[in-house]
Coordinates of C-alpha atoms (C1' of nucleotides) in Angstrom, one line a residue:
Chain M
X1043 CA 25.4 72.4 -20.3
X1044 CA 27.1 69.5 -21.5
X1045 CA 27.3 67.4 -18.5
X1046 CA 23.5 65.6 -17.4
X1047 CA 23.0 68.0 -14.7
X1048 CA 19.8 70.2 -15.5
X1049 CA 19.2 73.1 -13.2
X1050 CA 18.2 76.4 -14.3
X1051 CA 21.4 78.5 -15.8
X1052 CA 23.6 80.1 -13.5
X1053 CA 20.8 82.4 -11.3
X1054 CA 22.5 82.3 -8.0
X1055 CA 20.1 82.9 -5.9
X1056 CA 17.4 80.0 -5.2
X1057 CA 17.7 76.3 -6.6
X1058 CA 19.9 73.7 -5.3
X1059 CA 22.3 73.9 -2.3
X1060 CA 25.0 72.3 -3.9
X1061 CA 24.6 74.2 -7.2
X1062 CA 24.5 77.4 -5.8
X1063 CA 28.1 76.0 -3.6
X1064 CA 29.0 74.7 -7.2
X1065 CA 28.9 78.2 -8.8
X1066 CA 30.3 80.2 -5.7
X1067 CA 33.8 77.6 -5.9
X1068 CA 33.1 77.7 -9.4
X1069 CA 34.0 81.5 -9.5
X1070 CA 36.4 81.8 -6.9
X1071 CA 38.2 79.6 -8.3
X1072 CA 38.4 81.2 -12.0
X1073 CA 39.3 84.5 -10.5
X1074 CA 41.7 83.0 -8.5
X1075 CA 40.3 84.2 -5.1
X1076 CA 41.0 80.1 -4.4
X1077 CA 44.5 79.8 -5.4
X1078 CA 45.8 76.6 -7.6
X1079 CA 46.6 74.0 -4.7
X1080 CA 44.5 75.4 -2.2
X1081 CA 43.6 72.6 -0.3
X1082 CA 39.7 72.2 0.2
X1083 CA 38.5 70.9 3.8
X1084 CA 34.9 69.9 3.6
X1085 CA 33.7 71.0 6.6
X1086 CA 35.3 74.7 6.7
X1087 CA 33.7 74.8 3.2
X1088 CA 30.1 74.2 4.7
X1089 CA 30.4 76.4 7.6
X1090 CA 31.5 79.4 5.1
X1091 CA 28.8 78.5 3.1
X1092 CA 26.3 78.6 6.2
X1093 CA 25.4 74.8 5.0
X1094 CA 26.1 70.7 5.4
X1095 CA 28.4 68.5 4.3
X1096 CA 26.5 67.1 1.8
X1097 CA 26.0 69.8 0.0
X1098 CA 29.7 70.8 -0.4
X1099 CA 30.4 67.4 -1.1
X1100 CA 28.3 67.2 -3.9
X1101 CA 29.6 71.0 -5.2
X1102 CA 33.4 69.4 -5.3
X1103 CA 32.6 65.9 -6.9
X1104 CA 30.8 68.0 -10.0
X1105 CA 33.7 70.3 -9.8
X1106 CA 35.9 67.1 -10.1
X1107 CA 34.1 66.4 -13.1
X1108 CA 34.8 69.3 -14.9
X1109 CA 38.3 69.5 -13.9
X1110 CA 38.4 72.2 -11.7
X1111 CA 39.3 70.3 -8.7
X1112 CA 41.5 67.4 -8.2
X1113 CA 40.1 64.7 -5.1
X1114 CA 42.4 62.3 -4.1
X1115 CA 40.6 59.3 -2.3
X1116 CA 40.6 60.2 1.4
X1117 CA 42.9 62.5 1.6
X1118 CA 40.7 65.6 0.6
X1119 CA 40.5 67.9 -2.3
X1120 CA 42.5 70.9 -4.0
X1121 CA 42.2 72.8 -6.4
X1122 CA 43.9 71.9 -9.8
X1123 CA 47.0 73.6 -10.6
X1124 CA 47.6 75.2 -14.0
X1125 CA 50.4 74.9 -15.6
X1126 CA 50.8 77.6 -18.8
X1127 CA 51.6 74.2 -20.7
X1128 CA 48.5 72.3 -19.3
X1129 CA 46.4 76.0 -20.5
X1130 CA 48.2 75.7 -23.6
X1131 CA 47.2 72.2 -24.1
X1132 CA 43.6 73.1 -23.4
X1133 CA 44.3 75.9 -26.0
X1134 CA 45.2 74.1 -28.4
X1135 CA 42.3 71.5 -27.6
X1136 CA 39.7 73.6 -28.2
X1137 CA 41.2 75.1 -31.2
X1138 CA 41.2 71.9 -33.0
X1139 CA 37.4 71.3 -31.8
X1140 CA 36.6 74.4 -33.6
X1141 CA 38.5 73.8 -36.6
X1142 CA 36.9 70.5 -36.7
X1143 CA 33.3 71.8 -35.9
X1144 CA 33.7 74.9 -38.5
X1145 CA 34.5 72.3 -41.0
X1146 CA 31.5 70.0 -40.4
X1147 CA 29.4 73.3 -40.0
X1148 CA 30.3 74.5 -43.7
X1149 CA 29.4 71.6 -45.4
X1150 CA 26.1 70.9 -43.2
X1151 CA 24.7 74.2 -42.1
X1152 CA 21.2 75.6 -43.6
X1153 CA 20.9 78.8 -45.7
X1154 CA 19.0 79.8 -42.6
X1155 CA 21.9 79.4 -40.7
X1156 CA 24.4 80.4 -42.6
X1157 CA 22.3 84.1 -42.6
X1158 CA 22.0 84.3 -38.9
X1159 CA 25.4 83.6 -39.2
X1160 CA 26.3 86.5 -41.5
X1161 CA 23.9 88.7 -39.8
X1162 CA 25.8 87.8 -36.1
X1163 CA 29.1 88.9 -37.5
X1164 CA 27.9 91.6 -39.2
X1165 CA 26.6 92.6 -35.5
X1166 CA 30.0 92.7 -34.2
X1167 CA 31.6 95.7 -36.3
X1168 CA 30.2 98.4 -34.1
X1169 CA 31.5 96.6 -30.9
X1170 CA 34.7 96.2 -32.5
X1171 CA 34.3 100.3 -33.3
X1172 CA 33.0 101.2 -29.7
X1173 CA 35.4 98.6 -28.0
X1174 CA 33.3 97.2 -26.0
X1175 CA 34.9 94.6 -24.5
X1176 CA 32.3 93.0 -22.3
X1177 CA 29.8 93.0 -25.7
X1178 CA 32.2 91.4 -28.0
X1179 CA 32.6 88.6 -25.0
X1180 CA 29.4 88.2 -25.5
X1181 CA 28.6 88.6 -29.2
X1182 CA 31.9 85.9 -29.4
X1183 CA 30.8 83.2 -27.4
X1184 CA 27.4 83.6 -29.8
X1185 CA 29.2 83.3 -32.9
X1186 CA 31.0 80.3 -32.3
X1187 CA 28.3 78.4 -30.1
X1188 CA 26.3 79.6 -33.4
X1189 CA 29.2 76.9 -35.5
X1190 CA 28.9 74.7 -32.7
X1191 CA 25.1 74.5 -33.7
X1192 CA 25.4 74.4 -37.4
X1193 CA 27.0 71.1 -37.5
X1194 CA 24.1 69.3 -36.5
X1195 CA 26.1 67.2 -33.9
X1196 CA 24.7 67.4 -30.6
X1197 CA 27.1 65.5 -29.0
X1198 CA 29.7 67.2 -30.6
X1199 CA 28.8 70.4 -29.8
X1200 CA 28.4 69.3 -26.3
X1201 CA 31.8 68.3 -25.7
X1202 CA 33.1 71.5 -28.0
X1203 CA 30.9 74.0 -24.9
X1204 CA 32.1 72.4 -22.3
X1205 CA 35.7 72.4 -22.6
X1206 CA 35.5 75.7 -23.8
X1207 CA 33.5 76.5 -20.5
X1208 CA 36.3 74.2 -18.8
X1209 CA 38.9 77.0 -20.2
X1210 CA 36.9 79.9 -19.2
X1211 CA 37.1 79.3 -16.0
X1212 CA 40.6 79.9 -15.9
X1213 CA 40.9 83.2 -18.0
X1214 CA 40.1 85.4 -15.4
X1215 CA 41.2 88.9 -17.1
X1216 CA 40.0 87.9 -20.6
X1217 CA 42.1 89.2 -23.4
X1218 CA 41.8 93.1 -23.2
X1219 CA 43.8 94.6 -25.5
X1220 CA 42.3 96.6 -27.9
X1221 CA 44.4 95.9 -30.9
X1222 CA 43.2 92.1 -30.4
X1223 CA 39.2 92.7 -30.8
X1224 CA 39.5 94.0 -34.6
X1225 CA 42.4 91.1 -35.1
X1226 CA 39.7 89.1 -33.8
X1227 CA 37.4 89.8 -35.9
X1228 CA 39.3 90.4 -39.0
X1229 CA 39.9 86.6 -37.9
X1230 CA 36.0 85.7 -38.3
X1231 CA 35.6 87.8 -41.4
X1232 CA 38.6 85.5 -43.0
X1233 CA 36.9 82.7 -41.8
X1234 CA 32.9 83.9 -42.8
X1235 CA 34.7 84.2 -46.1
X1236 CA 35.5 80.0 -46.4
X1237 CA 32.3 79.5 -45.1
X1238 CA 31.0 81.5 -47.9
X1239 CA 32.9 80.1 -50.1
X1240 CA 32.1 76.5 -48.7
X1241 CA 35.6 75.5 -48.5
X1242 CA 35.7 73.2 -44.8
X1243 CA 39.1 73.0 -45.1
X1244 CA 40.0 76.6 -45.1
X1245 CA 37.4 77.5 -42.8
X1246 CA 38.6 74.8 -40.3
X1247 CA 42.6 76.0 -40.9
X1248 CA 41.7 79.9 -40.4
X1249 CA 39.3 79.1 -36.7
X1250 CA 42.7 77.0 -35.9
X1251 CA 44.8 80.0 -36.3
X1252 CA 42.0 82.4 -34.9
X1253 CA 42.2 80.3 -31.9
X1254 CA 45.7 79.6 -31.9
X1255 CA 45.8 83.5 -32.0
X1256 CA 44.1 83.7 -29.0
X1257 CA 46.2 81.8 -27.0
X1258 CA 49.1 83.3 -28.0
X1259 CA 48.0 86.8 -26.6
X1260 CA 46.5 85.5 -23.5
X1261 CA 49.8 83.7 -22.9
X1262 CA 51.5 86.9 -23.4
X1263 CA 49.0 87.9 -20.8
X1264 CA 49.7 85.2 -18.3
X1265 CA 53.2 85.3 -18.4
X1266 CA 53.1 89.1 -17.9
X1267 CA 51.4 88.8 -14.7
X1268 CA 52.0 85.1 -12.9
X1269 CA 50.6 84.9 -9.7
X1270 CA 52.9 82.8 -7.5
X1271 CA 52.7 79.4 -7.8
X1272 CA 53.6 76.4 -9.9
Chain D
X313 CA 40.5 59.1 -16.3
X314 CA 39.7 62.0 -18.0
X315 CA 37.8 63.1 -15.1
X316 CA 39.6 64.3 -11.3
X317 CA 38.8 61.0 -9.7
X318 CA 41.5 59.2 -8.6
X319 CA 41.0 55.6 -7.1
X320 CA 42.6 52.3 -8.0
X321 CA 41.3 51.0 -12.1
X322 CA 38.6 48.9 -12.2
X323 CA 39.6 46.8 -9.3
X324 CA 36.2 45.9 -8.3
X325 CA 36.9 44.3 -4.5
X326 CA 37.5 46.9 -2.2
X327 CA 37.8 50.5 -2.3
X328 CA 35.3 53.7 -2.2
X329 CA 32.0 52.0 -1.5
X330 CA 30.5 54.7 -4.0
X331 CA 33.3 53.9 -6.5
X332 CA 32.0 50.3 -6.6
X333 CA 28.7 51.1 -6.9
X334 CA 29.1 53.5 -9.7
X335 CA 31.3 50.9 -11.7
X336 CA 28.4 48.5 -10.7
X337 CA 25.8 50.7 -12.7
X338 CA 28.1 51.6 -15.6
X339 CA 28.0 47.6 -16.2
X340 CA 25.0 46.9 -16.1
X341 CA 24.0 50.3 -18.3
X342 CA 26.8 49.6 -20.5
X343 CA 25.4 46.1 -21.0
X344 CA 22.0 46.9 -20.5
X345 CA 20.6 45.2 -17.9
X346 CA 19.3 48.6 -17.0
X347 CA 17.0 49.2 -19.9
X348 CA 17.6 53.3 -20.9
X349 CA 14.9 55.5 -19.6
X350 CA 14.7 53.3 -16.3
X351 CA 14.2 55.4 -13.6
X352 CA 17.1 55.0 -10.6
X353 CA 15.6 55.0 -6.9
X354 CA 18.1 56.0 -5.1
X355 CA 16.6 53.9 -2.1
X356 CA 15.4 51.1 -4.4
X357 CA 19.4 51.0 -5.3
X358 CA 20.5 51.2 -2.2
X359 CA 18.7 48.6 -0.9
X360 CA 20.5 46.4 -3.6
X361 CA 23.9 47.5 -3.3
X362 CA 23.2 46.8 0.6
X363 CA 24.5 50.2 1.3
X364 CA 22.9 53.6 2.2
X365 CA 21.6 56.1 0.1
X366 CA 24.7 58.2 0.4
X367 CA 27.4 56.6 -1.8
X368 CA 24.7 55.7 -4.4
X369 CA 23.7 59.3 -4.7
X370 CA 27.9 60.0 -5.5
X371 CA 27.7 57.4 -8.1
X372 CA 24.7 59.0 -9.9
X373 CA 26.4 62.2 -9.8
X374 CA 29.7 60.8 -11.2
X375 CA 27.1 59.1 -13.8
X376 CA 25.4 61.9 -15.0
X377 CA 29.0 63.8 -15.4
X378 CA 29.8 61.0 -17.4
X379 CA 26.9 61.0 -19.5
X380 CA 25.4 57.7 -18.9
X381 CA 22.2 59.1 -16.4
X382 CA 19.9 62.1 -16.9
X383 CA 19.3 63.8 -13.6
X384 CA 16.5 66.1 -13.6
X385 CA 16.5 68.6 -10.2
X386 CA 14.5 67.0 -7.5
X387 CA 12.6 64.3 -9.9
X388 CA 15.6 61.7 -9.7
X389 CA 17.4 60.5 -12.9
X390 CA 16.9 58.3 -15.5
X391 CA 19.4 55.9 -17.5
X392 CA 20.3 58.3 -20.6
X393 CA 17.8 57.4 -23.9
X394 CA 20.8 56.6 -26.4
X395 CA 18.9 57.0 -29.9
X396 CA 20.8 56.1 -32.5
X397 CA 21.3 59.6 -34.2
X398 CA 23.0 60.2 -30.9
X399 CA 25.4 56.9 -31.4
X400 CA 26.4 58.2 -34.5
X401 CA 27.1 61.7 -33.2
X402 CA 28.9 60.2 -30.7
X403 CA 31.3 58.1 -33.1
X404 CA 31.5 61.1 -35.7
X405 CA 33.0 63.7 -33.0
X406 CA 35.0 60.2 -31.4
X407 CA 36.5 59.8 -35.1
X408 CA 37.1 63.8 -35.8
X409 CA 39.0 64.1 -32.3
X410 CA 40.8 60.7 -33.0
X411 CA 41.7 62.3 -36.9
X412 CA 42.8 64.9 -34.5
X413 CA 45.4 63.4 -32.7
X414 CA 46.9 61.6 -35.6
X415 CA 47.3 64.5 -37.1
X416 CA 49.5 66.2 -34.3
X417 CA 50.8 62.9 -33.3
X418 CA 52.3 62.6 -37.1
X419 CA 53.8 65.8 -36.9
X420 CA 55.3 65.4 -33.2
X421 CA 55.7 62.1 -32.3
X422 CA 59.6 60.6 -31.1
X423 CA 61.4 58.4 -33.2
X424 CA 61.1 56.3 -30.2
X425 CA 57.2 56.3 -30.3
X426 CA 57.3 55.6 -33.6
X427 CA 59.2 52.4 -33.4
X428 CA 56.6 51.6 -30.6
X429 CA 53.7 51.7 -32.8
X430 CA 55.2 50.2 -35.3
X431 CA 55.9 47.3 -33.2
X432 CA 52.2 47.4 -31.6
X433 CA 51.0 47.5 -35.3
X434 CA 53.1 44.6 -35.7
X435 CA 51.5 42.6 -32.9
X436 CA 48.4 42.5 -34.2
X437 CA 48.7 40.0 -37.5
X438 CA 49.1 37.2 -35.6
X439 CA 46.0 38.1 -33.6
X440 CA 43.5 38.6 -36.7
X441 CA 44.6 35.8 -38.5
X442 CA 43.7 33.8 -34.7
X443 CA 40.4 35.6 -35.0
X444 CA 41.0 36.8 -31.6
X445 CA 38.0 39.6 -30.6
X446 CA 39.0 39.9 -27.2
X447 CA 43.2 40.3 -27.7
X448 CA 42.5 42.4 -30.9
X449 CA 40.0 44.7 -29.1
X450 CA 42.6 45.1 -26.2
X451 CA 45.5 45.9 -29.1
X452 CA 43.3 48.4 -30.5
X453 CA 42.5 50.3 -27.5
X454 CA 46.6 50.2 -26.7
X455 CA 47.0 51.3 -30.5
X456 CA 44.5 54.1 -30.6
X457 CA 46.4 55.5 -26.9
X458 CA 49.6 55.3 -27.9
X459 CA 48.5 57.9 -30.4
X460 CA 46.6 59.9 -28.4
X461 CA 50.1 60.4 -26.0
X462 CA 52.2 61.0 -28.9
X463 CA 50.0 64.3 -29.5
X464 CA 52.1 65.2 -26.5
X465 CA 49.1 66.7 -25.6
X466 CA 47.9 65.7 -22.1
X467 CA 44.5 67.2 -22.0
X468 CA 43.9 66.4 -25.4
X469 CA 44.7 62.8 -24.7
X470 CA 42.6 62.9 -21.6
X471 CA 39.4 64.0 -23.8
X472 CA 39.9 61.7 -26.3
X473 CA 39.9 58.6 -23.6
X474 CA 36.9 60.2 -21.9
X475 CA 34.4 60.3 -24.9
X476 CA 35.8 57.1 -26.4
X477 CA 35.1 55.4 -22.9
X478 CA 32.0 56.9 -22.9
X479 CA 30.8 55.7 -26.0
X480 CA 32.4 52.1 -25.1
X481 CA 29.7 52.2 -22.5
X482 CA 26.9 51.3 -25.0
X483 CA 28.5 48.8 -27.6
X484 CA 27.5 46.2 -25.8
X485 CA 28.4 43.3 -27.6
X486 CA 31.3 44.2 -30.2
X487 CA 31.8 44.4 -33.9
X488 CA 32.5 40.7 -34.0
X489 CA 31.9 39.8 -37.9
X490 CA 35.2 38.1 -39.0
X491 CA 36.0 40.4 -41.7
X492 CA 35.3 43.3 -39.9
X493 CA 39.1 42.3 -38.0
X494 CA 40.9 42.2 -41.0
X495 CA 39.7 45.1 -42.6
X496 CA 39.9 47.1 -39.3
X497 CA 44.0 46.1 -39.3
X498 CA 44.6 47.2 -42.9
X499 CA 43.0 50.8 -42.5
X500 CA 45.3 50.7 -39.2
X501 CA 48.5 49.8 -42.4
X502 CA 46.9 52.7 -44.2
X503 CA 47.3 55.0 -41.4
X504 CA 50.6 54.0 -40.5
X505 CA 52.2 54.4 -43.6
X506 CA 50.7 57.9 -43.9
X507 CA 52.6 58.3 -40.4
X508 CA 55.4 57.2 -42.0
X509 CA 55.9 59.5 -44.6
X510 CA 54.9 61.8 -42.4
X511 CA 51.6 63.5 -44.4
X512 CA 49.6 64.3 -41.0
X513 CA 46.3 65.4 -43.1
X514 CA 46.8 62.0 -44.8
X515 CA 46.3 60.1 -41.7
X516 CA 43.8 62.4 -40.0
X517 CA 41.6 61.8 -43.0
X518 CA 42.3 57.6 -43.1
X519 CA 41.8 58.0 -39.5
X520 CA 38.3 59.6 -39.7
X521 CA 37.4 57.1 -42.6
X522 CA 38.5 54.6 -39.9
X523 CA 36.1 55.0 -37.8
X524 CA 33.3 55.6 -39.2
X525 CA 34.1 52.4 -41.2
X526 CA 33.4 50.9 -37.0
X527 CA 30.6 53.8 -36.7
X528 CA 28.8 51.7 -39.7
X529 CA 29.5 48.6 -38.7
X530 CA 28.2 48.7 -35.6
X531 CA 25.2 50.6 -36.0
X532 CA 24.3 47.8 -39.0
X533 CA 24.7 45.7 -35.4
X534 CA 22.7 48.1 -33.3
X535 CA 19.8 48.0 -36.3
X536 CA 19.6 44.3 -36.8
X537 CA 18.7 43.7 -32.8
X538 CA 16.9 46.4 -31.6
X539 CA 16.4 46.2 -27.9
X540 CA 13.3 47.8 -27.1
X541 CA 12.5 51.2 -28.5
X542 CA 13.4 54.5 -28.2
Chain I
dA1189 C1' -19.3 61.9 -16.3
dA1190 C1' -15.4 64.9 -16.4
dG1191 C1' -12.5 68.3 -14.4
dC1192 C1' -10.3 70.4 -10.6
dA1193 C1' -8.6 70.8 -5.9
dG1194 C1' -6.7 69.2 -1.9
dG1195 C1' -4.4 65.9 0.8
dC1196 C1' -1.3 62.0 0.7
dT1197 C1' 2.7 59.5 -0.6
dT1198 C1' 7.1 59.1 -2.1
dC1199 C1' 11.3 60.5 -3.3
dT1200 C1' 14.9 63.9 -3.4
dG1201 C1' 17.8 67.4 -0.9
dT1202 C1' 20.0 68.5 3.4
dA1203 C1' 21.5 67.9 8.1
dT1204 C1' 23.6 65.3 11.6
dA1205 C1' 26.0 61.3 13.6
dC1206 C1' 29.3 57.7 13.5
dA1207 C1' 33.5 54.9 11.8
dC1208 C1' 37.6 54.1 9.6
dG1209 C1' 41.8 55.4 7.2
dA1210 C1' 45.6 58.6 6.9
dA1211 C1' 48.9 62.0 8.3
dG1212 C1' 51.5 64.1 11.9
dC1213 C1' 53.6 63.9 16.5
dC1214 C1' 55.8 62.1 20.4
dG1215 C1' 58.3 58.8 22.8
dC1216 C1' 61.1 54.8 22.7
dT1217 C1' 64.9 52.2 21.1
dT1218 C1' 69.5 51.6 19.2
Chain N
dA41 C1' 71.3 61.8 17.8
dA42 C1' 68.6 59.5 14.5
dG43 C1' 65.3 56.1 13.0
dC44 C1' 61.2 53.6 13.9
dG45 C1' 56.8 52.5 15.9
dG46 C1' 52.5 53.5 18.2
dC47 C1' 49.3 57.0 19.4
dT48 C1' 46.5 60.9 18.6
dT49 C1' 43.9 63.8 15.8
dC50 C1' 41.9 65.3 12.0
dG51 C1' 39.1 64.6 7.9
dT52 C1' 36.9 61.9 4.7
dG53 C1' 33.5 58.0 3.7
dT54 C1' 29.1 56.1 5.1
dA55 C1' 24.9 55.7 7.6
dT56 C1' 20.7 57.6 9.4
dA57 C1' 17.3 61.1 10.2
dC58 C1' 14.5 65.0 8.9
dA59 C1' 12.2 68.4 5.8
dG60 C1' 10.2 69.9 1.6
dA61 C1' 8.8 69.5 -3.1
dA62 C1' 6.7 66.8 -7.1
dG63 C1' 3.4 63.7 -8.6
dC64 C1' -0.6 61.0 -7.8
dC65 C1' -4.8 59.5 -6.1
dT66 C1' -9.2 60.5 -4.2
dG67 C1' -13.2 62.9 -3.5
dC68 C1' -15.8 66.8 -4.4
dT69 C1' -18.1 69.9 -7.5
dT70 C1' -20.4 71.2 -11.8

DNA sequence: AAGCAGGCTTCTGTATACACGAAGCCGCTT
DNA sequence: AAGCGGCTTCGTGTATACAGAAGCCTGCTT
């Protein structure tokens, strides 16, 4: 994680109270089983969750933290509304803090990494064949936290996961369209290929426009189906 | 903020108990009267703050979202060990996101805004050749914002004041070497006359050489007066 | 003498209780 | 009838109390 909290990952089931409250909001609010603007009453929280207070307090100031929830000084907590222009933003956010961090990682990364690099892409063209969504999920978030890694900035890569996780939560229904997986990662192949190459600045402009891609098609997405509100 | 807290600035009197307290801490970190690797009793802080454990426990948890504490689960938290590799990662990814947002700021920024950082830009002569550290660090934290809102990029904007202030939090005492203040305005001339002509990449990259002309400078601080170790 | 085990201490995590501020409602006034 | 003011109620903010875990010290064993 990129914040200082240090529990074990996500396992749900023992650990802290207020983690385990975290999580649970945490998800209902990415699928959108808590809708944007939902207003967030302590105590009702607790008794759902069979707990305290404290505990749910805690859960919402962390969530505050990471933007999920908006608290507004005695007067209780929602949940933050998303605009499409406040998701592109974040979009286009975290496209530049890829493009940046693909840069840095070109120029830095080992020869180690840059073959468990290779070899992770390389992993992906049978997903891509059997269209396994879920896997290429999966195999995705590894490729790029693998970038994240190879610029040998800790901090960096920090704050490049945890707005990335900050975006996550709010693309319930990922991208699931199965012309987008190969575009996707006809996208990494261009970009393997500056890597390769070791040109930064081409790497860093094609993970822009991967990104950018991205966004585009899950804005298409959002836009197909809006829920209700603002 | 960058983070969903919502209270009154820095207006230490009155207010959220737990707000005071936590700016209380980020002082004395920030200037380190707390030594890093200290360990925080809740109690033992508490008892200081006169207040209960309660409010004090919300400040460490904003804290540790913020980077300045390490909590570990059920062993309390420590004041975060800043090493100076992590300093300089800090001002690297600070002076990539800032190249960032000159670069979209260049290509999207009003007439309007324009004229208002020329005018800002402006505004600062008269303070370097006064030798002013205090008006000239307050200029440059207007100058650098009124960049990050011409991204026209809200979030972005809001990350960019979140890692910046969070890096604030441990240059204690300033870069205050006279020449330092003159050279800092002229790279500020360089990157406004890139803005001018409008050659974004130009001022990304005289942006980035920017600051990690300040990244060098201070850490030749941080090196000459070493506090205590690691 | 050194290592291990068990109890003890201390601190966090959670629950409960109390107080104050804020929002809504009702009655009064004009 | 409409606007304003006080009251009521609800919910957050803070305090206090209790339980359980982590580390430490002590005493025993080998």
């Amino acid at each position: 994680m990129a914040s200082g909290f240090e529990t074990e990952d996500d396992g749900d089931d023992r650990g802290l109270l207020s983690d385990r409250i975290r999580n649970a909001l945490t998800d209902e609010i990415a699928t959108g089983t808590m809708a944007a603007g939902a207003a967030l009453d302590e105590q009702q929280l607790a008794d759902r969750f069979g707990a305290s207070r404290t505990p749910v307090r805690e859960a919402l100031r962390q969530l505050a933290a990471g933007g999920l929830v908006e608290l507004r000084a005695r007067r209780g907590g929602v949940v933050a509304r998303m605009t499409p222009e406040r998701i592109m933003e974040m979009f286009e956010t975290v496209a530049e803090i890829e493009a940046v961090c693909v840069r840095l990682a070109t120029y830095r990364m080992t020869p180690l990494e840059r073959s468990h690099l290779i070899e992770l892409h390389d992993l992906s063209q049978p997903i891509v064949e059997a269209g396994d969504f879920d896997a290429y999920d999966s195999f995705n978030r590894q490729f790029h936290e693998a970038i994240y890694h190879a610029t040998h900035n800790g901090f960096l890569a920090e704050q490049a996961i945890a707005v990335r996780n900050r975006l996550n939560a709010f693309r319930r229904t990922q991208l699931r369209q199965g012309e987008r997986l190969r575009r996707s990662r006809d996208e990494h192949e261009a970009i393997m290929q500056a890597i390769a190459e070791g040109d930064g600045e081409m790497a860093s402009r094609r993970m822009r426009a991967h990104m950018l891609n991205a966004a585009t098609s899950l804005s298409r997405f959002i836009e197909t189906n809006k829920p209700g509100g603002v």
